[in-house]
PDB file of C-alpha atoms in Angstrom:
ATOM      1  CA  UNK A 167     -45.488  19.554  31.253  1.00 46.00           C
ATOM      2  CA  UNK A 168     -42.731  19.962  33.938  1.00 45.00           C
ATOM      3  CA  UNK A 169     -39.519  18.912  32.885  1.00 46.00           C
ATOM      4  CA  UNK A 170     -40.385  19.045  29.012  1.00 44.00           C
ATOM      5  CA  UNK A 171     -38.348  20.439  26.100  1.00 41.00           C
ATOM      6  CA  UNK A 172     -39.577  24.429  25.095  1.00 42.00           C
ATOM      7  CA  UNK A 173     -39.078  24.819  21.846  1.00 39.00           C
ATOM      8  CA  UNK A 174     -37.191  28.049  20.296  1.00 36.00           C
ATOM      9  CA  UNK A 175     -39.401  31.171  21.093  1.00 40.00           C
ATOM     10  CA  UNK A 176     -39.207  33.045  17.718  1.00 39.00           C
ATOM     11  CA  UNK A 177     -42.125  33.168  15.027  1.00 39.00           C
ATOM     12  CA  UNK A 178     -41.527  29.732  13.143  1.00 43.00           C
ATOM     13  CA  UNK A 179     -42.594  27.837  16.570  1.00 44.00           C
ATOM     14  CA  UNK A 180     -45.599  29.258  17.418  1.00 45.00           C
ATOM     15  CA  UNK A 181     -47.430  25.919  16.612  1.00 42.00           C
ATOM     16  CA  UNK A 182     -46.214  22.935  18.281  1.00 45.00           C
ATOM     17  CA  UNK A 183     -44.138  20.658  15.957  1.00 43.00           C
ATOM     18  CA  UNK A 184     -45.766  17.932  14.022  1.00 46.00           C
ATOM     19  CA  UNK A 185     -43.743  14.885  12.533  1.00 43.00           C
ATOM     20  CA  UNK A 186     -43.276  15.019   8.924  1.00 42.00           C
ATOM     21  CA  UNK A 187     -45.423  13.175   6.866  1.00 41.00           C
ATOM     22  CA  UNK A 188     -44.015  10.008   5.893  1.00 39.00           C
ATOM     23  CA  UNK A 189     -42.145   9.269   8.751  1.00 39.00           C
ATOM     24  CA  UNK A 190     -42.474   7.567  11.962  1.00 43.00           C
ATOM     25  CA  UNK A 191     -44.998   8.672  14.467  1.00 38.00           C
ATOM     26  CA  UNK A 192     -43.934  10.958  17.048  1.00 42.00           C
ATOM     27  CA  UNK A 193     -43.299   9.463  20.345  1.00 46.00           C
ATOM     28  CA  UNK A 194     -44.149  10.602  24.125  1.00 42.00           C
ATOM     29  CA  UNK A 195     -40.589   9.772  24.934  1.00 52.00           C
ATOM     30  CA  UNK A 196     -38.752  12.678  26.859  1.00 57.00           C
ATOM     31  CA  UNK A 197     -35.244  13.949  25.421  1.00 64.00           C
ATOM     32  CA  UNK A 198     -33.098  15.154  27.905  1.00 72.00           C
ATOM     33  CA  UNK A 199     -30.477  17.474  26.447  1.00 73.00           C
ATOM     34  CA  UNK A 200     -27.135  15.653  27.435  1.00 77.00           C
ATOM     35  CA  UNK A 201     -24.719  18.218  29.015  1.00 83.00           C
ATOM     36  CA  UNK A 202     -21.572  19.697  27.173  1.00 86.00           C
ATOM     37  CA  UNK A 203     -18.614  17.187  27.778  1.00 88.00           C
ATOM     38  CA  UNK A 204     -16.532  19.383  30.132  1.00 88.00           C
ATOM     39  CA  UNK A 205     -13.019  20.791  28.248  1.00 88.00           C
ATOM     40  CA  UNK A 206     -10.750  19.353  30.370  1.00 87.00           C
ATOM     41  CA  UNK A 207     -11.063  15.524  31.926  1.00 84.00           C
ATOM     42  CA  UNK A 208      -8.365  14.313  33.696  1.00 84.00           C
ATOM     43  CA  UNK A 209     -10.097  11.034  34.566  1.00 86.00           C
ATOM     44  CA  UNK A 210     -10.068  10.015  30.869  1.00 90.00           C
ATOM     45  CA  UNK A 211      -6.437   9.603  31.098  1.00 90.00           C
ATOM     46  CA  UNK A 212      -6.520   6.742  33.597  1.00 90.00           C
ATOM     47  CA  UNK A 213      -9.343   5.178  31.912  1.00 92.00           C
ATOM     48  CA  UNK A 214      -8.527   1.695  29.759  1.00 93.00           C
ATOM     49  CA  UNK A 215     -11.148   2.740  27.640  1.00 94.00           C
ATOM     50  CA  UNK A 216      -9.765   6.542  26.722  1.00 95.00           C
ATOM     51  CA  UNK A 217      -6.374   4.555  25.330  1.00 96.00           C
ATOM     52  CA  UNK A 218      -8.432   1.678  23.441  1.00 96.00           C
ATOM     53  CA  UNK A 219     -10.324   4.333  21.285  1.00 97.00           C
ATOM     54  CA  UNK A 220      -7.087   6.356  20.306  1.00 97.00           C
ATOM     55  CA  UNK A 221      -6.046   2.909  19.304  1.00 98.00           C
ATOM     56  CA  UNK A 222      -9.355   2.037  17.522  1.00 97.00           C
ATOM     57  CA  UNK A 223      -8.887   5.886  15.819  1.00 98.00           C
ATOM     58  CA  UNK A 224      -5.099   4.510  14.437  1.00 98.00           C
ATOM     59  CA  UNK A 225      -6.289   1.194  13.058  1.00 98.00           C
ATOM     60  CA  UNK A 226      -9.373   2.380  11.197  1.00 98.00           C
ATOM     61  CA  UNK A 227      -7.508   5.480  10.037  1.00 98.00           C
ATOM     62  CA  UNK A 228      -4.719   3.110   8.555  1.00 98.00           C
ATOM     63  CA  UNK A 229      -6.475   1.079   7.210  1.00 98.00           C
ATOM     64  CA  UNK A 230      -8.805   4.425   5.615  1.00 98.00           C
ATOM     65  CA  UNK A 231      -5.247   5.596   3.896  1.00 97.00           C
ATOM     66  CA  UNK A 232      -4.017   1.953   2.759  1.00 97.00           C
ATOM     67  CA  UNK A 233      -7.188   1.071   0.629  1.00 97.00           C
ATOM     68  CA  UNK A 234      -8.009   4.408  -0.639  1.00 96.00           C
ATOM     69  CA  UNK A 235      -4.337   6.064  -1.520  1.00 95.00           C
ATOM     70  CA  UNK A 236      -3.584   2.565  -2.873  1.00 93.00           C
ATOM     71  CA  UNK A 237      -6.780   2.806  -5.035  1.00 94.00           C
ATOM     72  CA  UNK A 238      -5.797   6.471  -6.117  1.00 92.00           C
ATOM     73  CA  UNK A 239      -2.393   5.174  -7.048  1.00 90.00           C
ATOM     74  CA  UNK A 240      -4.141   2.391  -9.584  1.00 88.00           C
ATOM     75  CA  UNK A 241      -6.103   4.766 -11.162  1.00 89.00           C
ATOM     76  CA  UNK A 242      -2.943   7.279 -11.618  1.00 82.00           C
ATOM     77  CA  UNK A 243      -0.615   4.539 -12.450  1.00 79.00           C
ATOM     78  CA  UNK A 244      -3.488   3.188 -15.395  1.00 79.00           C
ATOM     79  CA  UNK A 245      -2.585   3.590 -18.933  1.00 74.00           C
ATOM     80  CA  UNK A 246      -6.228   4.998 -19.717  1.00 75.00           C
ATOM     81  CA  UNK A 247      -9.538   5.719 -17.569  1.00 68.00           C
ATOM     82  CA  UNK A 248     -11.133   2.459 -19.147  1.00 74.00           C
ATOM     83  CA  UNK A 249      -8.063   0.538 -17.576  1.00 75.00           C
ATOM     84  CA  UNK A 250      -9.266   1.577 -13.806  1.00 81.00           C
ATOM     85  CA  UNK A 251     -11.764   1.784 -11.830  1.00 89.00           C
ATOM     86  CA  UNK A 252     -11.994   5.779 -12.555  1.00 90.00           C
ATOM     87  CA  UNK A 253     -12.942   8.680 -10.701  1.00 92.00           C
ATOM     88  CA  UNK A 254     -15.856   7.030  -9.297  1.00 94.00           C
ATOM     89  CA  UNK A 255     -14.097   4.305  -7.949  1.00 95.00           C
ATOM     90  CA  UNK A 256     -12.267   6.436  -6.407  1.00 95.00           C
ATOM     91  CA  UNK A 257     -14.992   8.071  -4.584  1.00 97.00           C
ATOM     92  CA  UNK A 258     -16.414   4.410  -4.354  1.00 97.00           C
ATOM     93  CA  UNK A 259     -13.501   3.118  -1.982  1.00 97.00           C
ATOM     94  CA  UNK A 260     -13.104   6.674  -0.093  1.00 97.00           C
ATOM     95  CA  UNK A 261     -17.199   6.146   1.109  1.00 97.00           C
ATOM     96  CA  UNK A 262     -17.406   2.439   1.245  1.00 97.00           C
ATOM     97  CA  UNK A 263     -14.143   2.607   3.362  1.00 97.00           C
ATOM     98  CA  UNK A 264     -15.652   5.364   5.988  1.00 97.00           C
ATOM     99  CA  UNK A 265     -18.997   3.602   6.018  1.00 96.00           C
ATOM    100  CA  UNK A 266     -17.067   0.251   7.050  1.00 96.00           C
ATOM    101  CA  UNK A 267     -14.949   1.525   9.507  1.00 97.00           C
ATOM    102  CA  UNK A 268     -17.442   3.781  11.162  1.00 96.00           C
ATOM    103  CA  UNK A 269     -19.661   0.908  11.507  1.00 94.00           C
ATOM    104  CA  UNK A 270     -16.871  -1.339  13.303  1.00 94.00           C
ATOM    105  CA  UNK A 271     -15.509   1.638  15.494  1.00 94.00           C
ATOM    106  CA  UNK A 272     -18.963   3.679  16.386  1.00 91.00           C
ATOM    107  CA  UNK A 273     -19.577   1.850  19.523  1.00 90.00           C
ATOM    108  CA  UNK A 274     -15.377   2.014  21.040  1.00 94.00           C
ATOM    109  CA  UNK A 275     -14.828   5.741  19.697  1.00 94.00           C
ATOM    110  CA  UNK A 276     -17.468   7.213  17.900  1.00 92.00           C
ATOM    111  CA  UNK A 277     -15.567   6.670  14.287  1.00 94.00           C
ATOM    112  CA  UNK A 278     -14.212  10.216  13.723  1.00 96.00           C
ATOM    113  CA  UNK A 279     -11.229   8.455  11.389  1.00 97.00           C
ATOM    114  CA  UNK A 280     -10.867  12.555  10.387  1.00 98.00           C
ATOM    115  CA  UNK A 281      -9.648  15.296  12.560  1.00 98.00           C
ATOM    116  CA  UNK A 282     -12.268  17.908  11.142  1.00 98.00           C
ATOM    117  CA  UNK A 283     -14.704  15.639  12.453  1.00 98.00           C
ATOM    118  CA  UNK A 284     -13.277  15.544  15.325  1.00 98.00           C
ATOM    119  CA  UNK A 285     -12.677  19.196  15.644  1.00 98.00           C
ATOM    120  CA  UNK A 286     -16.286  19.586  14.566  1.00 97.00           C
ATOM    121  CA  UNK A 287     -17.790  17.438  17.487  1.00 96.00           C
ATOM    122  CA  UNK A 288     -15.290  19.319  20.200  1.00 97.00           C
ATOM    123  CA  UNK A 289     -16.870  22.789  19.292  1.00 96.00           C
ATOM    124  CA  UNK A 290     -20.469  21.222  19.616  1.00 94.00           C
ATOM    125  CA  UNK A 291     -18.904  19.893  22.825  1.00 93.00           C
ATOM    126  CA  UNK A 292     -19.467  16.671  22.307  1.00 93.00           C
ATOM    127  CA  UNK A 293     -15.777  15.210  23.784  1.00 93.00           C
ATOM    128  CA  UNK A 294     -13.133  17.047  25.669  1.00 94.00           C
ATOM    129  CA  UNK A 295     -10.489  18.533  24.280  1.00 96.00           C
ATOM    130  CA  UNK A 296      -8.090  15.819  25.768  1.00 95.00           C
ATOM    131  CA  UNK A 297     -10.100  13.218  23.824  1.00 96.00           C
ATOM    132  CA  UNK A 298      -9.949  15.270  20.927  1.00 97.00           C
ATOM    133  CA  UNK A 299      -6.255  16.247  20.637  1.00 97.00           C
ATOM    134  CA  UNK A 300      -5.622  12.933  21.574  1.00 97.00           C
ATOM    135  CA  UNK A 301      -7.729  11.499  18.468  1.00 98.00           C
ATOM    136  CA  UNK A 302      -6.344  14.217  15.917  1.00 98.00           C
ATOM    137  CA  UNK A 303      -2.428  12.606  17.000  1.00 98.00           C
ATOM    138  CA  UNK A 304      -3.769   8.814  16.542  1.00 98.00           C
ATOM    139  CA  UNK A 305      -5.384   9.562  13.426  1.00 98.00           C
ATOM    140  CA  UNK A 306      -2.408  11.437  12.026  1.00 98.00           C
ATOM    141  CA  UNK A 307      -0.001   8.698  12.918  1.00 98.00           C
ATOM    142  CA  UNK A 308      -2.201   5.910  11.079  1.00 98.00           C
ATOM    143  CA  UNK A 309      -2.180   8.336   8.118  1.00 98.00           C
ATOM    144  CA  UNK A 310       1.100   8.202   7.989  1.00 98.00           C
ATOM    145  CA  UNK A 311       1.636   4.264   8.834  1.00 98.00           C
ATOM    146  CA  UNK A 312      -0.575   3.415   6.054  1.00 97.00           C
ATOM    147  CA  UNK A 313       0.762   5.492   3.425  1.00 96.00           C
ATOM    148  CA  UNK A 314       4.352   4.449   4.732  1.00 96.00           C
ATOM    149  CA  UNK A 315       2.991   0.474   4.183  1.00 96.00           C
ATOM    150  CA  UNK A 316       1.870   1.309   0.719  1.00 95.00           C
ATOM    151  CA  UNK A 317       5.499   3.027  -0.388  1.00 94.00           C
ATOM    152  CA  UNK A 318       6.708  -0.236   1.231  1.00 94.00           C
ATOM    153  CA  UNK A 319       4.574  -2.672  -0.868  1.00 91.00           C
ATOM    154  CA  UNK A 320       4.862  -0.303  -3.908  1.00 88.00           C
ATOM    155  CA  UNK A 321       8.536   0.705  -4.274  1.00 88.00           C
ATOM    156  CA  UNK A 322       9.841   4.278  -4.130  1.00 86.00           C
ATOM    157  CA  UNK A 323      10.067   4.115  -8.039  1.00 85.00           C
ATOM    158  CA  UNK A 324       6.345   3.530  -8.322  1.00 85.00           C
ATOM    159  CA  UNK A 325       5.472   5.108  -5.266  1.00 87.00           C
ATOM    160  CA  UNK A 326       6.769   8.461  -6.198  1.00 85.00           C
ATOM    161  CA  UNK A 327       5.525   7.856 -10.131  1.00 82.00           C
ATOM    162  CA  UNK A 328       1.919   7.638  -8.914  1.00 81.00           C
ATOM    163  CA  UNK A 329       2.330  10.806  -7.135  1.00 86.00           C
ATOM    164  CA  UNK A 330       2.145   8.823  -3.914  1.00 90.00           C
ATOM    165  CA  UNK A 331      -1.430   9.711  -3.591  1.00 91.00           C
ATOM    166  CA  UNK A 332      -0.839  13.061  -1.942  1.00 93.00           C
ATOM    167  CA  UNK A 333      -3.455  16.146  -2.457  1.00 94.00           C
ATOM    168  CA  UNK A 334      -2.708  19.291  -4.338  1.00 94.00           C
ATOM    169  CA  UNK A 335      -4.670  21.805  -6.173  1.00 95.00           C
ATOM    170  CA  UNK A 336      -5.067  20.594  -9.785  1.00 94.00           C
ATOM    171  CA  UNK A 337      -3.932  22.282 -12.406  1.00 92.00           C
ATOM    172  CA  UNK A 338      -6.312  25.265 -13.944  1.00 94.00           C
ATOM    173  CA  UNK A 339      -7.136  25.923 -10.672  1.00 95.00           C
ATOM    174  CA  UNK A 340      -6.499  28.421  -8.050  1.00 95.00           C
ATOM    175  CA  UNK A 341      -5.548  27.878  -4.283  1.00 95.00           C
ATOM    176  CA  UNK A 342      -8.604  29.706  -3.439  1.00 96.00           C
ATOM    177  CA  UNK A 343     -11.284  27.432  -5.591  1.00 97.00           C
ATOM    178  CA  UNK A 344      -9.306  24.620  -4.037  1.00 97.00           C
ATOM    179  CA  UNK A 345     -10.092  26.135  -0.303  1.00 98.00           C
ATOM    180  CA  UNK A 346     -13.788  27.019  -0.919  1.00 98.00           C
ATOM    181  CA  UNK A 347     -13.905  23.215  -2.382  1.00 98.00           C
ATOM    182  CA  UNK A 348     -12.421  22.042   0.904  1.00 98.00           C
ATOM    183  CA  UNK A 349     -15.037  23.925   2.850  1.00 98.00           C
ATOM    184  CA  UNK A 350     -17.626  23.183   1.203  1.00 98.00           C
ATOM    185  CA  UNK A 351     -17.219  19.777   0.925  1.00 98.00           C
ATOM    186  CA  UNK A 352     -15.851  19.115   4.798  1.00 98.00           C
ATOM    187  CA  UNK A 353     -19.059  21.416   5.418  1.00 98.00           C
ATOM    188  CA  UNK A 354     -21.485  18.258   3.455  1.00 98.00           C
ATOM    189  CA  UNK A 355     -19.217  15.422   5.731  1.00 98.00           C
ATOM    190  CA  UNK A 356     -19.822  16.881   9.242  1.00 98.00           C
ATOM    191  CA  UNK A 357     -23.411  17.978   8.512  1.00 97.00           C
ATOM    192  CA  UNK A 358     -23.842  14.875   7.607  1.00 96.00           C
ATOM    193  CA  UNK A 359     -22.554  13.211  10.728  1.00 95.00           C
ATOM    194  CA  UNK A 360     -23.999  15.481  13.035  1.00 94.00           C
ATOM    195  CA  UNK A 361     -27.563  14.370  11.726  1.00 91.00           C
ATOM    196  CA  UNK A 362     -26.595  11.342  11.617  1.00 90.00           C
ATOM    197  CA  UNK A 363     -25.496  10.991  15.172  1.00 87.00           C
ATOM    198  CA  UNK A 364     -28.164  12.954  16.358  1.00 83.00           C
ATOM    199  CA  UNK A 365     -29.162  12.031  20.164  1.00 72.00           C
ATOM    200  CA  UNK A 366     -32.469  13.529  19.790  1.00 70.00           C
ATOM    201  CA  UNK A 367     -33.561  11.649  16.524  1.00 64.00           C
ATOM    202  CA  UNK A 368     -31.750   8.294  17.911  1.00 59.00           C
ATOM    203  CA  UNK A 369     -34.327   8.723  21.219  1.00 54.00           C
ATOM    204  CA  UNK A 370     -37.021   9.526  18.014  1.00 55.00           C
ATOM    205  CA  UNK A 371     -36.664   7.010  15.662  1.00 52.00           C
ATOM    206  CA  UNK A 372     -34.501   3.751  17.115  1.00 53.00           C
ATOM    207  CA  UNK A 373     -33.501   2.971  13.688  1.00 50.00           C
ATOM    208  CA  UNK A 374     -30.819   6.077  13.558  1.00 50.00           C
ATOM    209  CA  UNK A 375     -27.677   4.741  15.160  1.00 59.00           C
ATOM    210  CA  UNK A 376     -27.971   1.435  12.452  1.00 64.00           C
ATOM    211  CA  UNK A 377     -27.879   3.832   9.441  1.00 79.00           C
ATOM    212  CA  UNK A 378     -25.842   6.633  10.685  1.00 85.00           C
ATOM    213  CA  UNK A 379     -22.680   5.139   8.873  1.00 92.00           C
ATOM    214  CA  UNK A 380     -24.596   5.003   5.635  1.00 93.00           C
ATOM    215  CA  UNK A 381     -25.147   8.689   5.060  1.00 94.00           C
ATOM    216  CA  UNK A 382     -21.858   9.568   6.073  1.00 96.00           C
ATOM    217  CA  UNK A 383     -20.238   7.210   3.834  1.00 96.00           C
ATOM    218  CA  UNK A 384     -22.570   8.603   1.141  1.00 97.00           C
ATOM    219  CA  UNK A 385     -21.733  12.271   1.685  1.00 97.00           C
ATOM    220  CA  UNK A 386     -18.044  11.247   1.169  1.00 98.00           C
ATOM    221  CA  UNK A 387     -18.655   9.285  -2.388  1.00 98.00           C
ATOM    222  CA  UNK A 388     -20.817  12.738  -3.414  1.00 97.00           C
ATOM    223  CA  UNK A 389     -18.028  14.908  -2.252  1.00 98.00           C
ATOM    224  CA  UNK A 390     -15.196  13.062  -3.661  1.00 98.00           C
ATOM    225  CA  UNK A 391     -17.406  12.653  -6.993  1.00 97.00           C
ATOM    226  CA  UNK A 392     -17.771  16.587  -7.306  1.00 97.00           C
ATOM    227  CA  UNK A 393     -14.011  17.656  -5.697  1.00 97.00           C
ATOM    228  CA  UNK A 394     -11.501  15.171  -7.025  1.00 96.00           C
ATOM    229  CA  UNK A 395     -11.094  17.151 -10.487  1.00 95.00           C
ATOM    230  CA  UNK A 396     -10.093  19.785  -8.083  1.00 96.00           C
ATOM    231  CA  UNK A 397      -8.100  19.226  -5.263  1.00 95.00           C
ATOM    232  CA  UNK A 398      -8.080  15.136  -5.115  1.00 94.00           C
ATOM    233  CA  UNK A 399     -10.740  15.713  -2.464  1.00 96.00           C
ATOM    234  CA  UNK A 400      -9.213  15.955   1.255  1.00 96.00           C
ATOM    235  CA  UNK A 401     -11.613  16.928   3.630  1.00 97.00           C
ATOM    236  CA  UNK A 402      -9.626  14.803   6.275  1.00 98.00           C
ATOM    237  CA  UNK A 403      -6.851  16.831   7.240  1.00 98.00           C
ATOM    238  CA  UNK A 404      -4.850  13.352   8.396  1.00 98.00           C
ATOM    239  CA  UNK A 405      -5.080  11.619   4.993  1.00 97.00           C
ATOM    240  CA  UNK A 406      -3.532  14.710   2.934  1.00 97.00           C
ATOM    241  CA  UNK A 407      -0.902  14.684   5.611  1.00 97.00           C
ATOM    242  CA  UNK A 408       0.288  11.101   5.571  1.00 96.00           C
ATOM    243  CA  UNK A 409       0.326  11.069   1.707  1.00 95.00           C
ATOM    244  CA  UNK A 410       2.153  14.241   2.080  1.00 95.00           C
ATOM    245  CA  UNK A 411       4.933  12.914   4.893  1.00 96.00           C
ATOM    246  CA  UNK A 412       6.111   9.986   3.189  1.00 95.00           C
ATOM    247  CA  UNK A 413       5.654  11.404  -0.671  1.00 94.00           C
ATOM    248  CA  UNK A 414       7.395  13.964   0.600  1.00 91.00           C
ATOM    249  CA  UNK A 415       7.741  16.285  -2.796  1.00 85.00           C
ATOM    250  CA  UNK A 416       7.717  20.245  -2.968  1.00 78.00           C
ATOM    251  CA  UNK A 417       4.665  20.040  -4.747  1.00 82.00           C
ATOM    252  CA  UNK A 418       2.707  18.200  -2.102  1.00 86.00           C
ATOM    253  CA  UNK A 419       3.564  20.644   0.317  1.00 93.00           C
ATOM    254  CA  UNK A 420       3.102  23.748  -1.750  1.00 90.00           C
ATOM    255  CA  UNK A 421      -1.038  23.791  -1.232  1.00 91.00           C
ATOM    256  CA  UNK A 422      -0.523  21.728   2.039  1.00 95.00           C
ATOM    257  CA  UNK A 423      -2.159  24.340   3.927  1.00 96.00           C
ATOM    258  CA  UNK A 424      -5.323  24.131   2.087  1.00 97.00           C
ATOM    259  CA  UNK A 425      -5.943  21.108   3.472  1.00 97.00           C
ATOM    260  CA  UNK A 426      -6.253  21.688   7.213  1.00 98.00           C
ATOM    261  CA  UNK A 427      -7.251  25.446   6.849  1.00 98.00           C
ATOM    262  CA  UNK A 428     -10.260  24.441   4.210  1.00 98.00           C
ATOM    263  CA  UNK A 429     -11.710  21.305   6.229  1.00 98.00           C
ATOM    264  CA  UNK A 430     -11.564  22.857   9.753  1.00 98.00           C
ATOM    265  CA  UNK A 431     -13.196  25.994   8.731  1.00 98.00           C
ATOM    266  CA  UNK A 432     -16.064  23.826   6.796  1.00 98.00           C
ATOM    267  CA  UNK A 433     -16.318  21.375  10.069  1.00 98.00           C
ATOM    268  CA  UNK A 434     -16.702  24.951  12.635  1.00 98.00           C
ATOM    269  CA  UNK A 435     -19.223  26.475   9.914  1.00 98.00           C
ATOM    270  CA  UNK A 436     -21.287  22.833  10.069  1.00 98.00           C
ATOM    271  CA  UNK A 437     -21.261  22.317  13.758  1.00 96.00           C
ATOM    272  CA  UNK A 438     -22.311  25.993  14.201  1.00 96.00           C
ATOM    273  CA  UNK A 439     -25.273  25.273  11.725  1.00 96.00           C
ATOM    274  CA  UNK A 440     -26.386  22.396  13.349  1.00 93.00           C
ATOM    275  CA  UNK A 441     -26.214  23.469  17.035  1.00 91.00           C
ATOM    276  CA  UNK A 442     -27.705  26.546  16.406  1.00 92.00           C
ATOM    277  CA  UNK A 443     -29.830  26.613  13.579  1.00 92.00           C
ATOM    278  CA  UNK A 444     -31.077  23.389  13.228  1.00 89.00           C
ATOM    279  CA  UNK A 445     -31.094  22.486  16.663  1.00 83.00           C
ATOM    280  CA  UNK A 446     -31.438  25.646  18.133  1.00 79.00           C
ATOM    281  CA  UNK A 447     -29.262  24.863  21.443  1.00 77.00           C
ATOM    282  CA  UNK A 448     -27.838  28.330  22.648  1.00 76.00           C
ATOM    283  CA  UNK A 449     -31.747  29.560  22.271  1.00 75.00           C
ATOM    284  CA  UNK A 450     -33.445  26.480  24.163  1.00 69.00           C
ATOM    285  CA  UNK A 451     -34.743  26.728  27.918  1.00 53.00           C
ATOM    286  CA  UNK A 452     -36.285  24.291  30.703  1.00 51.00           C
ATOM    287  CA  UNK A 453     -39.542  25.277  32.078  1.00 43.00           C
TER     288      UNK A 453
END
C-alpha cells in the first residue's frame, strides 16, 4: 500500500507482524512517523506556551523534592525501621509522587520532572535542545527550592542531622557499584517512559496515554526498592543536586558526580535501545 510503514528488512520480519495474543486487535489505522523536532527553534522562545511548561517543569519538580526528601528525612530521623514508613515507603512516595505529577503536567510539558529524561527524549529527538536545556535549568531550580523549603520547615539542626536527604554511595560500597546502579536503574525509568509514551502504540491502542504515568511511576518504586541500600537511589540528576546545594556537606559532594554521569549514560543507552532496536527507526523506509 502506498504511503504504508515497511517494516525492518532483516530476517526476524520476513512475516508480516501479528498482534500479540491477548491484546487488542490490530487496527487499519496508518502511523505516520512524526519528524525529529529540529535542534534549534527559535520560535519556541516567543511562544507563551514554551515559558508555561518550564514553569509547569519547576512546580512539579518542587513539589517531587519536598514530599520525597521530606519522607527520606522521617525515615532517617526514626528511632527504628518499625517507627517509619521504611524503605518501601520510601520508594512508595518517590513513584506515587512521579505518577501524580506526570499525570497533572503530561498534557502542558510532557512531565520530564528529571533531566535524564529529558536528556533521553532530546537524543531520540523528541524536543529541541532549547526546550531541553531550558527544562534541565527549571527542574534544577525546583530541586533546589524544595529542598531549601524543607531546611526551612525543618531547622538546620534537624536538617543537617537527617543528612538533609542528599545521595551518596553507601557505605560497603564502591563508587563504581554505585555508577552501574545509577545506570541501570535510570536505564529501567526512561525505557519505561519511552514505551510508555509511545506515538505508535498511542495511534494502536487509545488506552496508552491514560496509563502511561502508571508504569513510569512503577519503574521508579522497583528501582528505588532495589537501589536505595546503595546509593539512596538518584536517577534524577536534579533531585541529588538540590539535596546536595542546600545540605551542602563534603560528603554529599564527594560521589556527586555519580549522579549525573550514572543517570545520563543509562537515559543515552535506553533511548538508543528503543529507537533502534525496538523501534527500529534509523533502519525504517517509505515505499
Amino acid at each position: 500500500m502506498e504511503g504504508k510503514e515497511e517494516d525492518v528488512h532483516v530476517g526476524a520480519n520476513k512475516y508480516s507482524e501479528r498482534q500479540p495474543l491477548g491484546t487488542s486487535a490490530q487496527t487499519d489505522k496508518d502511523y505516520k512517523e512524526p519528524p525529529p523536532a529540529p535542534l534549534f527553534e527559535h520560535g519556541e522562545l516567543t511562544s507563551w506556551s514554551f515559558y508555561r511548561a518550564g514553569i509547569a517543569e519547576f512546580i512539579a519538580t518542587f513539589l517531587f523534592l519536598y514530599v520525597t526528601v521530606l519522607t527520606v528525612m522521617g525515615v532517617s530521623r526514626a528511632p527504628n525501621k518499625c517507627a517509619s514508613v521504611g524503605i518501601q515507603g520510601i520508594a512508595w512516595a518517590f513513584g506515587g509522587m512521579i505518577f501524580a505529577l506526570v499525570y497533572c503536567t503530561a498534557g502542558i510539558s510532557g512531565g520530564h520532572i528529571n533531566p535524564a529524561v529529558t536528556f533521553g527524549l532530546f537524543l531520540a529527538r523528541k524536543l529541541s535542545l532549547t526546550r531541553a536545556v531550558f527544562y534541565m535549568v527549571m527542574q534544577c531550580l525546583g530541586a533546589i527550592c524544595g529542598a531549601g523549603v524543607i531546611k526551612g520547615f525543618e531547622g538546620s539542626s534537624r536538617f543537617e542531622l537527617s543528612g538533609g536527604g542528599a545521595n551518596v554511595v553507601n557505605h560497603g560500597y564502591t563508587k563504581g557499584s554505585g555508577l552501574g546502579a545509577e545506570i541501570v536503574g535510570t536505564f529501567v525509568l526512561v525505557y519505561t517512559v519511552f514505551s510508555a509514551t509511545d506515538a505508535k502504540r498511542s495511534a494502536r491502542d487509545s488506552h496508552v496515554p491514560i496509563l502511561a504515568p502508571l508504569p513510569i511511576g512503577f519503574a521508579v518504586i522497583l528501582v528505588h526498592l532495589a537501589t536505595i541500600p546503595i546509593t539512596g537511589t538518584g536517577i534524577n540528576p536534579a533531585r541529588s543536586l538540590g539535596a546536595a546545594i542546600i545540605y551542602n556537606k563534603g560528603h554529599a559532594w564527594d560521589d556527586h558526580w555519580v549522579f549525573w554521569v550514572g543517570p545520563f549514560i543509562g537515559a543515552a543507552l535506553a533511548a538508543m535501545y528503543h529507537q533502534i532496536v525496538i523501534r527500529a527507526i534509523p533502519f525504517k523506509s517509505r515505499s
